[in-house]
Each structure stands twice: as C-alpha cells, then as structure tokens.
Amino acid sequence: MKLQRKNRLRATALGALAVSGALVLTACGSDNNSGGSAGDGGKTSAASNIKCDGAKGQLPASGSSAQKNAMDLWVKNYMAGCSGVEVNYKSSSSGEGIVAFNQGTVGFAGSDSALKPEEVAESKKICKGGQGINLPMVGGPIAIGYHLEGVDNLTLDAPTLAKIFDGKIKKWNDPAIAKLNSGAKLPDKAIQAFHRSEDSGTTQNLGKYLGAAAPNDWKYEAEKKWPAPGGQAASGSAGVAAQVKQVDGSIGYFELSYATSQSISTVDIDTGGSAPVKATPENASKAIAAAKIKGTGKDLALDLDYTTKAEGAYPIVLVTYEVVCDKGNKAETLPTVKSFLNYTASDEGQKLLTDAGYAPIPTEINSKVRETIASLS
C-alpha cells in the first residue's frame, strides 16, 4: 500500500464515520490492506469499543473482492485501536481465498459462497480436529451496472438479463428491453457484457439468481467460473466496474459499493412485484432477512431466496462469509482472528456496512455468528 494512502488512513482512523448514503472508496481489484497505529494491545481501545483481547502480530487473510470496501473500513478502524497488530487482507477472489485457506497460508478467508463438501473435507487437513465453517459477515446487492449514453434509468427482468449475459440479446434497442422501458430512447447500439475472469462467488450468486428466476433462459449451473460463451472478461469486481465505467454500451455485475464509488448507473429489477426494485442496501436487507440457515453444527451457511417478489426486496443479493476453522486454528493467529471478527460482527462493525453500500447481517443470524466466534479454538 502506498505511503500516502497509509498516512491518510492513519489520519482519519479515529474520526467519526458520519456518512450519508454510500461511502465513496477507491475500488482496487487486488491489494493488501495493512498499516500501523498506536493503541492498547490486548485491552479495549479507548477510541471505540474494539476489544483487542491479546491480538498481536500479523494476520494474513484473503479472498472475496466483494467485501473489499467493507474490509478497508474494518481494517482501518481495528488497527487504529489495537497496537502491534497488522491485518493484511488481500482482495482477490472467493476461489483464491478458499485455496489459500485450505493451504494454511491465511488466518481466515472471505468467500461469497459457502464451502463445498469437498472443500470442507480438504479443510480438515488444516483445521486439526475440526473443519472449515462459514460465518456470514457481509450482505448486499449485486448491482447490475450499465453505461448507456442518454439512458439514465433502465429496468430489466431476470429472463432479459439471462439473454443479455448469454449473448442472445445483442442490441440495446431489442424489443425485450424496450418492452420493459416504455418511453426510453434506446439506441441501436451493440451490448458489451462484462463478466469476471477468475473464479468468483459474485459470479456464482448471479448464476443462482438467473437459474432460479429465469430457468428457461439460463441453463448453466451456478459455479464460480463464468459459464456462458462470449462477453468480455475483467479481473475482480473492480475490473468489471472499471470497464463498465469506461465503455459506452456496456453492462456488468459487481457489488453496489463499486457502483456508488464510481457513479455507475444501476439497473432496476422487475421481480413481478408492483414496481421495479432498485439496488440499495435497504432493499437487499429485505431479501436477506428471509434467509434460512442451512449449515449444520457451527456452520452458518445461508439459503437465500432469489425468486422473492416481496415489495421492495432486491433479489440479486450475496452474503460474504468469513471462512475459519471451528477447531484447530493456528495458536499464533487465533486471538487476532477472534478479536478482529468480533469487531466486524459487532454493532459498530455492522453499522459501517450500510454506510459503505452493503447490508448488515440480520440480527438473529448475527447473534449466532458472535456466539460461534467466541467458541473458536
């Protein structure tokens, strides 16, 4: 991280985060969030309610770029309160994060999709006497961002989105798009659809939505690797957002924070309810609140309803999990893992999510997350 950025983070780390709407952050596809600050080590920070609880040294972590902007805030505040601690979160992708976790090179990983059975089995080699579990920590809408000169408002539904990303709808003035946007002056311009180049939980969650809400038009399995032919690839959510920002006629998908930070227009989704739904943290929360825990034991993986027609519920959502060992965490990093995740799951930590364009984890679920963090060993 550049010295200028580190100094800026230090200078503002203890300031009040009174932000209205989505916090504007620089979205980088892959970088390390680290720095130093003065504090009281294993005691409660005088600057906030952060409990350092014996945290010390370096805590490497990596994974989901979807939560990068949230991690920027969390790491900045946490390290301002706990001296001698360096949390280094490498924003890459969910797939890379899980690989790193199962190789034992990180204290925790961020993933936008829950561990697969085979990944859980592999984690038992690292989690001595235990296994990897999913802790839901960040919620939010997957925004469908677009760049179309002269069109400030755009509504699409699941079948139309499926056909666009599958290359079946090729022009912006296609009748299917025009039908959903009466009165809009849609240009006779080619659609340039961008997707993630690497394995991505964001891709998988979009696939789950399209498969559930448009099963006749999206025939692909919901996997982390982009499945459809055609389109153009970019690295990370930041890379897709950067392309959409630059290219007239483009469309892509990324977390809302990337759209708000770069003033990218987002699509309203016609769910079949009374009115199209905008991508906002509040609307995403309405969808996430209906999620059910499907994990067993200490695993808190969630089952999301991508076909909701509830009023104001934005259906294209994701939940980012922090992946940890329930037992068998490394002794040298366990206190820092527990201390840091206790902060991210705290009322203070979750409050920052709304400020940054994300959706806090519903209280009922988050209380179980806190209980599980306390039990990590």
PDB file of C-alpha atoms in Angstrom, residues 19-319:
ATOM      1  CA  VAL A  19     -21.592   9.234   6.168  1.00  0.00           C
ATOM      2  CA  SER A  20     -24.877   9.693   4.376  1.00  0.00           C
ATOM      3  CA  GLY A  21     -25.603   7.159   1.654  1.00  0.00           C
ATOM      4  CA  ALA A  22     -22.808   5.025   0.259  1.00  0.00           C
ATOM      5  CA  LEU A  23     -19.248   5.832   1.256  1.00  0.00           C
ATOM      6  CA  VAL A  24     -17.056   6.628  -1.716  1.00  0.00           C
ATOM      7  CA  LEU A  25     -13.973   4.468  -1.745  1.00  0.00           C
ATOM      8  CA  THR A  26     -11.336   3.766  -4.330  1.00  0.00           C
ATOM      9  CA  ALA A  27     -12.098   0.292  -5.623  1.00  0.00           C
ATOM     10  CA  CYS A  28      -8.979  -1.719  -6.363  1.00  0.00           C
ATOM     11  CA  GLY A  29      -9.172  -5.183  -7.836  1.00  0.00           C
ATOM     12  CA  SER A  30      -6.435  -6.620  -5.655  1.00  0.00           C
ATOM     13  CA  ASP A  31      -4.408  -5.033  -2.918  1.00  0.00           C
ATOM     14  CA  ASN A  32      -3.329  -5.514   0.647  1.00  0.00           C
ATOM     15  CA  ASN A  33      -4.984  -3.601   3.449  1.00  0.00           C
ATOM     16  CA  SER A  34      -2.462  -3.049   6.198  1.00  0.00           C
ATOM     17  CA  GLY A  35      -0.871  -0.341   8.263  1.00  0.00           C
ATOM     18  CA  GLY A  36       0.044   0.535  11.823  1.00  0.00           C
ATOM     19  CA  SER A  37      -1.269   2.626  14.646  1.00  0.00           C
ATOM     20  CA  ALA A  38      -0.969   3.242  18.348  1.00  0.00           C
ATOM     21  CA  GLY A  39      -3.332   1.635  20.780  1.00  0.00           C
ATOM     22  CA  ASP A  40      -3.532  -0.545  23.869  1.00  0.00           C
ATOM     23  CA  GLY A  41      -2.761  -4.034  22.536  1.00  0.00           C
ATOM     24  CA  GLY A  42      -4.813  -6.564  24.450  1.00  0.00           C
ATOM     25  CA  LYS A  43      -7.118  -4.025  26.088  1.00  0.00           C
ATOM     26  CA  THR A  44     -10.275  -2.331  24.924  1.00  0.00           C
ATOM     27  CA  SER A  45      -9.467   0.555  22.586  1.00  0.00           C
ATOM     28  CA  ALA A  46     -10.028   3.985  24.048  1.00  0.00           C
ATOM     29  CA  ALA A  47     -11.144   5.177  20.629  1.00  0.00           C
ATOM     30  CA  SER A  48     -14.004   2.729  20.213  1.00  0.00           C
ATOM     31  CA  ASN A  49     -15.489  -0.466  21.579  1.00  0.00           C
ATOM     32  CA  ILE A  50     -12.894  -2.660  19.880  1.00  0.00           C
ATOM     33  CA  LYS A  51     -11.609  -5.372  22.209  1.00  0.00           C
ATOM     34  CA  CYS A  52      -8.098  -6.414  21.221  1.00  0.00           C
ATOM     35  CA  ASP A  53      -8.104  -9.413  23.605  1.00  0.00           C
ATOM     36  CA  GLY A  54      -4.446 -10.356  23.231  1.00  0.00           C
ATOM     37  CA  ALA A  55      -4.318  -9.822  19.467  1.00  0.00           C
ATOM     38  CA  LYS A  56      -0.796  -9.295  18.181  1.00  0.00           C
ATOM     39  CA  GLY A  57       1.451  -9.678  15.174  1.00  0.00           C
ATOM     40  CA  GLN A  58       0.320 -10.208  11.605  1.00  0.00           C
ATOM     41  CA  LEU A  59      -2.967 -11.712  10.463  1.00  0.00           C
ATOM     42  CA  PRO A  60      -2.918 -12.665   6.783  1.00  0.00           C
ATOM     43  CA  ALA A  61      -6.285 -13.122   5.083  1.00  0.00           C
ATOM     44  CA  SER A  62      -7.532 -13.150   1.513  1.00  0.00           C
ATOM     45  CA  GLY A  63     -10.468 -13.798  -0.771  1.00  0.00           C
ATOM     46  CA  SER A  64     -13.631 -12.068  -1.902  1.00  0.00           C
ATOM     47  CA  SER A  65     -13.240  -8.708  -3.603  1.00  0.00           C
ATOM     48  CA  ALA A  66     -16.958  -8.185  -2.935  1.00  0.00           C
ATOM     49  CA  GLN A  67     -16.179  -7.266   0.653  1.00  0.00           C
ATOM     50  CA  LYS A  68     -13.044  -5.232  -0.086  1.00  0.00           C
ATOM     51  CA  ASN A  69     -14.626  -1.861   0.650  1.00  0.00           C
ATOM     52  CA  ALA A  70     -16.026  -3.177   3.935  1.00  0.00           C
ATOM     53  CA  MET A  71     -12.643  -4.673   4.811  1.00  0.00           C
ATOM     54  CA  ASP A  72     -10.963  -1.334   4.117  1.00  0.00           C
ATOM     55  CA  LEU A  73     -13.121   0.259   6.813  1.00  0.00           C
ATOM     56  CA  TRP A  74     -12.846  -2.599   9.294  1.00  0.00           C
ATOM     57  CA  VAL A  75      -9.079  -2.960   8.978  1.00  0.00           C
ATOM     58  CA  LYS A  76      -8.540   0.784   9.294  1.00  0.00           C
ATOM     59  CA  ASN A  77     -10.605   1.083  12.470  1.00  0.00           C
ATOM     60  CA  TYR A  78      -9.386  -2.148  14.040  1.00  0.00           C
ATOM     61  CA  MET A  79      -5.719  -1.383  13.563  1.00  0.00           C
ATOM     62  CA  ALA A  80      -6.235   2.125  14.900  1.00  0.00           C
ATOM     63  CA  GLY A  81      -7.442   0.576  18.146  1.00  0.00           C
ATOM     64  CA  CYS A  82      -5.031  -2.348  18.523  1.00  0.00           C
ATOM     65  CA  SER A  83      -1.317  -1.597  18.527  1.00  0.00           C
ATOM     66  CA  GLY A  84       1.140  -4.182  17.324  1.00  0.00           C
ATOM     67  CA  VAL A  85      -1.466  -5.806  15.077  1.00  0.00           C
ATOM     68  CA  GLU A  86      -1.346  -5.883  11.286  1.00  0.00           C
ATOM     69  CA  VAL A  87      -4.362  -7.283   9.458  1.00  0.00           C
ATOM     70  CA  ASN A  88      -3.415  -7.888   5.850  1.00  0.00           C
ATOM     71  CA  TYR A  89      -6.453  -8.728   3.692  1.00  0.00           C
ATOM     72  CA  LYS A  90      -5.601  -9.478   0.071  1.00  0.00           C
ATOM     73  CA  SER A  91      -8.614  -8.759  -2.118  1.00  0.00           C
ATOM     74  CA  SER A  92      -8.538 -11.351  -4.901  1.00  0.00           C
ATOM     75  CA  SER A  93     -11.481 -13.693  -5.371  1.00  0.00           C
ATOM     76  CA  SER A  94     -13.533 -16.169  -3.359  1.00  0.00           C
ATOM     77  CA  GLY A  95     -11.930 -19.101  -5.134  1.00  0.00           C
ATOM     78  CA  GLU A  96      -8.399 -17.904  -4.400  1.00  0.00           C
ATOM     79  CA  GLY A  97      -9.318 -17.199  -0.788  1.00  0.00           C
ATOM     80  CA  ILE A  98     -10.578 -20.722  -0.178  1.00  0.00           C
ATOM     81  CA  VAL A  99      -7.485 -22.202  -1.844  1.00  0.00           C
ATOM     82  CA  ALA A 100      -5.281 -20.093   0.431  1.00  0.00           C
ATOM     83  CA  PHE A 101      -7.303 -21.137   3.487  1.00  0.00           C
ATOM     84  CA  ASN A 102      -7.033 -24.829   2.670  1.00  0.00           C
ATOM     85  CA  GLN A 103      -3.312 -24.403   2.100  1.00  0.00           C
ATOM     86  CA  GLY A 104      -2.983 -22.951   5.593  1.00  0.00           C
ATOM     87  CA  THR A 105      -1.479 -19.630   4.467  1.00  0.00           C
ATOM     88  CA  VAL A 106      -4.211 -17.345   5.881  1.00  0.00           C
ATOM     89  CA  GLY A 107      -5.983 -16.972   9.211  1.00  0.00           C
ATOM     90  CA  PHE A 108      -9.347 -16.636   7.512  1.00  0.00           C
ATOM     91  CA  ALA A 109     -10.727 -16.334   4.005  1.00  0.00           C
ATOM     92  CA  GLY A 110     -13.545 -14.303   2.513  1.00  0.00           C
ATOM     93  CA  SER A 111     -15.938 -16.118   0.169  1.00  0.00           C
ATOM     94  CA  ASP A 112     -19.196 -15.080  -1.473  1.00  0.00           C
ATOM     95  CA  SER A 113     -20.387 -18.662  -1.487  1.00  0.00           C
ATOM     96  CA  ALA A 114     -20.342 -21.320   1.187  1.00  0.00           C
ATOM     97  CA  LEU A 115     -17.716 -24.055   1.228  1.00  0.00           C
ATOM     98  CA  LYS A 116     -18.495 -27.066  -0.927  1.00  0.00           C
ATOM     99  CA  PRO A 117     -18.417 -30.523   0.690  1.00  0.00           C
ATOM    100  CA  GLU A 118     -15.107 -31.321  -0.958  1.00  0.00           C
ATOM    101  CA  GLU A 119     -13.651 -28.020   0.291  1.00  0.00           C
ATOM    102  CA  VAL A 120     -14.825 -28.818   3.823  1.00  0.00           C
ATOM    103  CA  ALA A 121     -13.166 -32.234   3.561  1.00  0.00           C
ATOM    104  CA  GLU A 122      -9.920 -30.626   2.410  1.00  0.00           C
ATOM    105  CA  SER A 123     -10.052 -28.086   5.247  1.00  0.00           C
ATOM    106  CA  LYS A 124      -9.786 -30.883   7.829  1.00  0.00           C
ATOM    107  CA  LYS A 125      -6.106 -31.236   6.908  1.00  0.00           C
ATOM    108  CA  ILE A 126      -5.525 -27.665   8.105  1.00  0.00           C
ATOM    109  CA  CYS A 127      -8.102 -27.462  10.903  1.00  0.00           C
ATOM    110  CA  LYS A 128      -6.634 -30.108  13.189  1.00  0.00           C
ATOM    111  CA  GLY A 129      -9.548 -31.829  14.913  1.00  0.00           C
ATOM    112  CA  GLY A 130     -12.047 -29.553  13.214  1.00  0.00           C
ATOM    113  CA  GLN A 131     -13.105 -28.188   9.836  1.00  0.00           C
ATOM    114  CA  GLY A 132     -13.740 -25.007   7.906  1.00  0.00           C
ATOM    115  CA  ILE A 133     -17.033 -23.238   8.648  1.00  0.00           C
ATOM    116  CA  ASN A 134     -18.893 -20.322   7.098  1.00  0.00           C
ATOM    117  CA  LEU A 135     -19.634 -17.181   9.116  1.00  0.00           C
ATOM    118  CA  PRO A 136     -21.942 -14.743   7.259  1.00  0.00           C
ATOM    119  CA  MET A 137     -20.472 -11.278   7.778  1.00  0.00           C
ATOM    120  CA  VAL A 138     -21.302  -9.026   4.817  1.00  0.00           C
ATOM    121  CA  GLY A 139     -24.560  -8.787   2.905  1.00  0.00           C
ATOM    122  CA  GLY A 140     -25.514  -6.677  -0.030  1.00  0.00           C
ATOM    123  CA  PRO A 141     -26.917  -6.291  -3.503  1.00  0.00           C
ATOM    124  CA  ILE A 142     -25.131  -7.402  -6.631  1.00  0.00           C
ATOM    125  CA  ALA A 143     -25.692  -4.340  -8.763  1.00  0.00           C
ATOM    126  CA  ILE A 144     -26.165  -4.674 -12.498  1.00  0.00           C
ATOM    127  CA  GLY A 145     -24.200  -1.683 -13.670  1.00  0.00           C
ATOM    128  CA  TYR A 146     -24.525  -0.230 -17.149  1.00  0.00           C
ATOM    129  CA  HIS A 147     -23.156   2.610 -19.271  1.00  0.00           C
ATOM    130  CA  LEU A 148     -25.524   3.784 -21.986  1.00  0.00           C
ATOM    131  CA  GLU A 149     -25.290   7.403 -23.045  1.00  0.00           C
ATOM    132  CA  GLY A 150     -28.670   9.129 -22.933  1.00  0.00           C
ATOM    133  CA  VAL A 151     -30.324   6.452 -20.787  1.00  0.00           C
ATOM    134  CA  ASP A 152     -30.388   7.392 -17.121  1.00  0.00           C
ATOM    135  CA  ASN A 153     -32.957   4.849 -15.941  1.00  0.00           C
ATOM    136  CA  LEU A 154     -33.156   1.228 -17.006  1.00  0.00           C
ATOM    137  CA  THR A 155     -35.337  -1.668 -15.897  1.00  0.00           C
ATOM    138  CA  LEU A 156     -34.625  -5.309 -16.702  1.00  0.00           C
ATOM    139  CA  ASP A 157     -36.057  -8.619 -15.503  1.00  0.00           C
ATOM    140  CA  ALA A 158     -34.416 -11.989 -14.982  1.00  0.00           C
ATOM    141  CA  PRO A 159     -35.213 -13.502 -18.420  1.00  0.00           C
ATOM    142  CA  THR A 160     -33.902 -10.408 -20.210  1.00  0.00           C
ATOM    143  CA  LEU A 161     -30.747 -10.316 -18.101  1.00  0.00           C
ATOM    144  CA  ALA A 162     -30.179 -14.006 -18.760  1.00  0.00           C
ATOM    145  CA  LYS A 163     -30.426 -13.472 -22.508  1.00  0.00           C
ATOM    146  CA  ILE A 164     -28.108 -10.463 -22.369  1.00  0.00           C
ATOM    147  CA  PHE A 165     -25.387 -12.289 -20.439  1.00  0.00           C
ATOM    148  CA  ASP A 166     -25.841 -15.383 -22.612  1.00  0.00           C
ATOM    149  CA  GLY A 167     -25.363 -13.327 -25.780  1.00  0.00           C
ATOM    150  CA  LYS A 168     -28.913 -13.942 -27.028  1.00  0.00           C
ATOM    151  CA  ILE A 169     -29.890 -10.256 -26.819  1.00  0.00           C
ATOM    152  CA  LYS A 170     -27.250  -8.256 -28.668  1.00  0.00           C
ATOM    153  CA  LYS A 171     -28.636  -4.715 -29.102  1.00  0.00           C
ATOM    154  CA  TRP A 172     -29.847  -2.170 -26.583  1.00  0.00           C
ATOM    155  CA  ASN A 173     -32.996  -1.448 -28.606  1.00  0.00           C
ATOM    156  CA  ASP A 174     -34.052  -5.105 -28.565  1.00  0.00           C
ATOM    157  CA  PRO A 175     -37.850  -5.434 -28.212  1.00  0.00           C
ATOM    158  CA  ALA A 176     -37.498  -7.289 -24.893  1.00  0.00           C
ATOM    159  CA  ILE A 177     -35.606  -4.355 -23.383  1.00  0.00           C
ATOM    160  CA  ALA A 178     -37.903  -1.790 -24.990  1.00  0.00           C
ATOM    161  CA  LYS A 179     -40.981  -3.522 -23.537  1.00  0.00           C
ATOM    162  CA  LEU A 180     -39.600  -3.059 -20.012  1.00  0.00           C
ATOM    163  CA  ASN A 181     -38.646   0.583 -20.633  1.00  0.00           C
ATOM    164  CA  SER A 182     -41.621   2.287 -22.259  1.00  0.00           C
ATOM    165  CA  GLY A 183     -40.740   5.775 -23.421  1.00  0.00           C
ATOM    166  CA  ALA A 184     -36.981   5.351 -23.127  1.00  0.00           C
ATOM    167  CA  LYS A 185     -34.860   6.253 -26.156  1.00  0.00           C
ATOM    168  CA  LEU A 186     -32.840   3.073 -26.501  1.00  0.00           C
ATOM    169  CA  PRO A 187     -30.012   3.330 -29.060  1.00  0.00           C
ATOM    170  CA  ASP A 188     -29.285   0.868 -31.844  1.00  0.00           C
ATOM    171  CA  LYS A 189     -26.020   0.017 -30.141  1.00  0.00           C
ATOM    172  CA  ALA A 190     -24.306  -3.303 -29.507  1.00  0.00           C
ATOM    173  CA  ILE A 191     -24.354  -4.576 -25.929  1.00  0.00           C
ATOM    174  CA  GLN A 192     -20.928  -5.262 -24.453  1.00  0.00           C
ATOM    175  CA  ALA A 193     -21.375  -7.567 -21.473  1.00  0.00           C
ATOM    176  CA  PHE A 194     -18.533  -7.901 -18.972  1.00  0.00           C
ATOM    177  CA  HIS A 195     -18.011 -10.755 -16.524  1.00  0.00           C
ATOM    178  CA  ARG A 196     -15.372 -11.852 -14.026  1.00  0.00           C
ATOM    179  CA  SER A 197     -12.279 -13.527 -15.454  1.00  0.00           C
ATOM    180  CA  GLU A 198     -11.440 -15.551 -12.320  1.00  0.00           C
ATOM    181  CA  ASP A 199     -13.446 -17.861 -10.077  1.00  0.00           C
ATOM    182  CA  SER A 200     -15.856 -15.625  -8.209  1.00  0.00           C
ATOM    183  CA  GLY A 201     -18.569 -16.024  -5.614  1.00  0.00           C
ATOM    184  CA  THR A 202     -20.226 -12.948  -7.110  1.00  0.00           C
ATOM    185  CA  THR A 203     -20.484 -14.810 -10.416  1.00  0.00           C
ATOM    186  CA  GLN A 204     -21.910 -17.837  -8.623  1.00  0.00           C
ATOM    187  CA  ASN A 205     -24.544 -15.767  -6.817  1.00  0.00           C
ATOM    188  CA  LEU A 206     -25.603 -14.065 -10.051  1.00  0.00           C
ATOM    189  CA  GLY A 207     -25.865 -17.531 -11.587  1.00  0.00           C
ATOM    190  CA  LYS A 208     -28.039 -18.700  -8.711  1.00  0.00           C
ATOM    191  CA  TYR A 209     -30.367 -15.755  -9.276  1.00  0.00           C
ATOM    192  CA  LEU A 210     -30.600 -16.251 -13.033  1.00  0.00           C
ATOM    193  CA  GLY A 211     -31.069 -20.011 -12.681  1.00  0.00           C
ATOM    194  CA  ALA A 212     -33.827 -19.592 -10.097  1.00  0.00           C
ATOM    195  CA  ALA A 213     -35.642 -16.590 -11.572  1.00  0.00           C
ATOM    196  CA  ALA A 214     -35.177 -17.386 -15.285  1.00  0.00           C
ATOM    197  CA  PRO A 215     -34.784 -21.171 -15.509  1.00  0.00           C
ATOM    198  CA  ASN A 216     -35.975 -21.299 -19.114  1.00  0.00           C
ATOM    199  CA  ASP A 217     -33.357 -18.796 -20.258  1.00  0.00           C
ATOM    200  CA  TRP A 218     -30.334 -19.606 -18.075  1.00  0.00           C
ATOM    201  CA  LYS A 219     -29.370 -23.258 -18.382  1.00  0.00           C
ATOM    202  CA  TYR A 220     -25.969 -23.090 -16.692  1.00  0.00           C
ATOM    203  CA  GLU A 221     -25.011 -24.471 -13.313  1.00  0.00           C
ATOM    204  CA  ALA A 222     -24.253 -21.817 -10.710  1.00  0.00           C
ATOM    205  CA  GLU A 223     -20.485 -22.095 -10.488  1.00  0.00           C
ATOM    206  CA  LYS A 224     -17.737 -19.641  -9.599  1.00  0.00           C
ATOM    207  CA  LYS A 225     -16.317 -19.801 -13.117  1.00  0.00           C
ATOM    208  CA  TRP A 226     -18.236 -17.762 -15.693  1.00  0.00           C
ATOM    209  CA  PRO A 227     -20.186 -20.343 -17.728  1.00  0.00           C
ATOM    210  CA  ALA A 228     -21.606 -18.603 -20.795  1.00  0.00           C
ATOM    211  CA  PRO A 229     -19.805 -18.131 -24.103  1.00  0.00           C
ATOM    212  CA  GLY A 230     -18.946 -14.696 -25.425  1.00  0.00           C
ATOM    213  CA  GLY A 231     -18.811 -11.492 -23.463  1.00  0.00           C
ATOM    214  CA  GLN A 232     -15.641  -9.875 -22.177  1.00  0.00           C
ATOM    215  CA  ALA A 233     -13.742 -10.712 -19.013  1.00  0.00           C
ATOM    216  CA  ALA A 234     -12.165  -8.455 -16.419  1.00  0.00           C
ATOM    217  CA  SER A 235     -10.361  -9.163 -13.169  1.00  0.00           C
ATOM    218  CA  GLY A 236     -12.204  -8.647  -9.901  1.00  0.00           C
ATOM    219  CA  SER A 237     -15.294  -6.616  -9.181  1.00  0.00           C
ATOM    220  CA  ALA A 238     -13.154  -3.502  -9.542  1.00  0.00           C
ATOM    221  CA  GLY A 239     -12.025  -4.583 -13.000  1.00  0.00           C
ATOM    222  CA  VAL A 240     -15.573  -5.213 -14.236  1.00  0.00           C
ATOM    223  CA  ALA A 241     -16.730  -1.897 -12.774  1.00  0.00           C
ATOM    224  CA  ALA A 242     -13.837  -0.044 -14.419  1.00  0.00           C
ATOM    225  CA  GLN A 243     -14.746  -1.462 -17.831  1.00  0.00           C
ATOM    226  CA  VAL A 244     -18.418  -0.561 -17.455  1.00  0.00           C
ATOM    227  CA  LYS A 245     -17.427   2.938 -16.366  1.00  0.00           C
ATOM    228  CA  GLN A 246     -15.295   3.409 -19.475  1.00  0.00           C
ATOM    229  CA  VAL A 247     -17.236   1.652 -22.239  1.00  0.00           C
ATOM    230  CA  ASP A 248     -20.439   3.093 -23.695  1.00  0.00           C
ATOM    231  CA  GLY A 249     -22.929   0.307 -24.365  1.00  0.00           C
ATOM    232  CA  SER A 250     -21.576  -1.906 -21.581  1.00  0.00           C
ATOM    233  CA  ILE A 251     -23.197  -3.875 -18.781  1.00  0.00           C
ATOM    234  CA  GLY A 252     -21.693  -5.883 -15.933  1.00  0.00           C
ATOM    235  CA  TYR A 253     -22.216  -7.031 -12.366  1.00  0.00           C
ATOM    236  CA  PHE A 254     -20.481  -6.084  -9.131  1.00  0.00           C
ATOM    237  CA  GLU A 255     -21.265  -5.121  -5.565  1.00  0.00           C
ATOM    238  CA  LEU A 256     -23.140  -1.862  -5.069  1.00  0.00           C
ATOM    239  CA  SER A 257     -20.179  -0.172  -3.381  1.00  0.00           C
ATOM    240  CA  TYR A 258     -18.265  -0.313  -6.667  1.00  0.00           C
ATOM    241  CA  ALA A 259     -21.148   1.379  -8.472  1.00  0.00           C
ATOM    242  CA  THR A 260     -21.583   4.123  -5.883  1.00  0.00           C
ATOM    243  CA  SER A 261     -17.868   4.849  -5.623  1.00  0.00           C
ATOM    244  CA  GLN A 262     -17.624   5.386  -9.397  1.00  0.00           C
ATOM    245  CA  SER A 263     -21.083   6.872 -10.069  1.00  0.00           C
ATOM    246  CA  ILE A 264     -22.093   3.971 -12.308  1.00  0.00           C
ATOM    247  CA  SER A 265     -25.798   3.694 -13.186  1.00  0.00           C
ATOM    248  CA  THR A 266     -27.510   0.547 -11.958  1.00  0.00           C
ATOM    249  CA  VAL A 267     -30.437  -1.447 -13.321  1.00  0.00           C
ATOM    250  CA  ASP A 268     -33.785  -1.621 -11.507  1.00  0.00           C
ATOM    251  CA  ILE A 269     -35.040  -5.205 -11.346  1.00  0.00           C
ATOM    252  CA  ASP A 270     -38.589  -6.151 -12.315  1.00  0.00           C
ATOM    253  CA  THR A 271     -39.349  -9.038  -9.949  1.00  0.00           C
ATOM    254  CA  GLY A 272     -43.017  -9.286 -10.847  1.00  0.00           C
ATOM    255  CA  GLY A 273     -43.973  -7.146  -7.864  1.00  0.00           C
ATOM    256  CA  SER A 274     -45.886  -3.893  -8.079  1.00  0.00           C
ATOM    257  CA  ALA A 275     -42.817  -1.853  -9.068  1.00  0.00           C
ATOM    258  CA  PRO A 276     -39.216  -2.430 -10.182  1.00  0.00           C
ATOM    259  CA  VAL A 277     -36.760  -2.591  -7.294  1.00  0.00           C
ATOM    260  CA  LYS A 278     -33.590  -0.524  -7.010  1.00  0.00           C
ATOM    261  CA  ALA A 279     -30.278  -1.905  -5.819  1.00  0.00           C
ATOM    262  CA  THR A 280     -29.925  -0.424  -2.330  1.00  0.00           C
ATOM    263  CA  PRO A 281     -28.654  -1.798   0.988  1.00  0.00           C
ATOM    264  CA  GLU A 282     -32.138  -1.444   2.461  1.00  0.00           C
ATOM    265  CA  ASN A 283     -33.775  -3.373  -0.385  1.00  0.00           C
ATOM    266  CA  ALA A 284     -31.121  -6.074  -0.213  1.00  0.00           C
ATOM    267  CA  SER A 285     -31.702  -6.383   3.534  1.00  0.00           C
ATOM    268  CA  LYS A 286     -35.357  -7.172   2.874  1.00  0.00           C
ATOM    269  CA  ALA A 287     -34.290 -10.163   0.791  1.00  0.00           C
ATOM    270  CA  ILE A 288     -31.504 -11.318   3.127  1.00  0.00           C
ATOM    271  CA  ALA A 289     -33.799 -11.123   6.164  1.00  0.00           C
ATOM    272  CA  ALA A 290     -35.776 -14.039   4.734  1.00  0.00           C
ATOM    273  CA  ALA A 291     -32.664 -16.259   4.523  1.00  0.00           C
ATOM    274  CA  LYS A 292     -32.576 -19.531   6.439  1.00  0.00           C
ATOM    275  CA  ILE A 293     -29.518 -21.160   7.995  1.00  0.00           C
ATOM    276  CA  LYS A 294     -28.799 -24.365   6.093  1.00  0.00           C
ATOM    277  CA  GLY A 295     -25.445 -25.169   7.682  1.00  0.00           C
ATOM    278  CA  THR A 296     -25.169 -27.731  10.470  1.00  0.00           C
ATOM    279  CA  GLY A 297     -23.284 -27.541  13.736  1.00  0.00           C
ATOM    280  CA  LYS A 298     -21.289 -24.325  13.905  1.00  0.00           C
ATOM    281  CA  ASP A 299     -21.536 -23.780  10.168  1.00  0.00           C
ATOM    282  CA  LEU A 300     -23.850 -20.842   9.406  1.00  0.00           C
ATOM    283  CA  ALA A 301     -24.219 -21.078   5.621  1.00  0.00           C
ATOM    284  CA  LEU A 302     -27.444 -19.431   4.445  1.00  0.00           C
ATOM    285  CA  ASP A 303     -30.157 -20.362   1.965  1.00  0.00           C
ATOM    286  CA  LEU A 304     -31.201 -17.220   0.047  1.00  0.00           C
ATOM    287  CA  ASP A 305     -34.470 -16.764  -1.858  1.00  0.00           C
ATOM    288  CA  TYR A 306     -33.568 -15.393  -5.290  1.00  0.00           C
ATOM    289  CA  THR A 307     -37.143 -15.542  -6.555  1.00  0.00           C
ATOM    290  CA  THR A 308     -38.700 -13.242  -3.973  1.00  0.00           C
ATOM    291  CA  LYS A 309     -41.475 -10.932  -5.122  1.00  0.00           C
ATOM    292  CA  ALA A 310     -41.802  -9.213  -1.753  1.00  0.00           C
ATOM    293  CA  GLU A 311     -42.378  -5.489  -2.059  1.00  0.00           C
ATOM    294  CA  GLY A 312     -39.094  -3.615  -2.160  1.00  0.00           C
ATOM    295  CA  ALA A 313     -36.935  -6.732  -1.879  1.00  0.00           C
ATOM    296  CA  TYR A 314     -33.958  -6.648  -4.252  1.00  0.00           C
ATOM    297  CA  PRO A 315     -33.412 -10.255  -5.331  1.00  0.00           C
ATOM    298  CA  ILE A 316     -29.823 -10.283  -6.632  1.00  0.00           C
ATOM    299  CA  VAL A 317     -28.007 -10.497  -3.330  1.00  0.00           C
ATOM    300  CA  LEU A 318     -24.951 -12.135  -1.924  1.00  0.00           C
ATOM    301  CA  VAL A 319     -23.638 -12.874   1.517  1.00  0.00           C
TER     302      VAL A 319
END
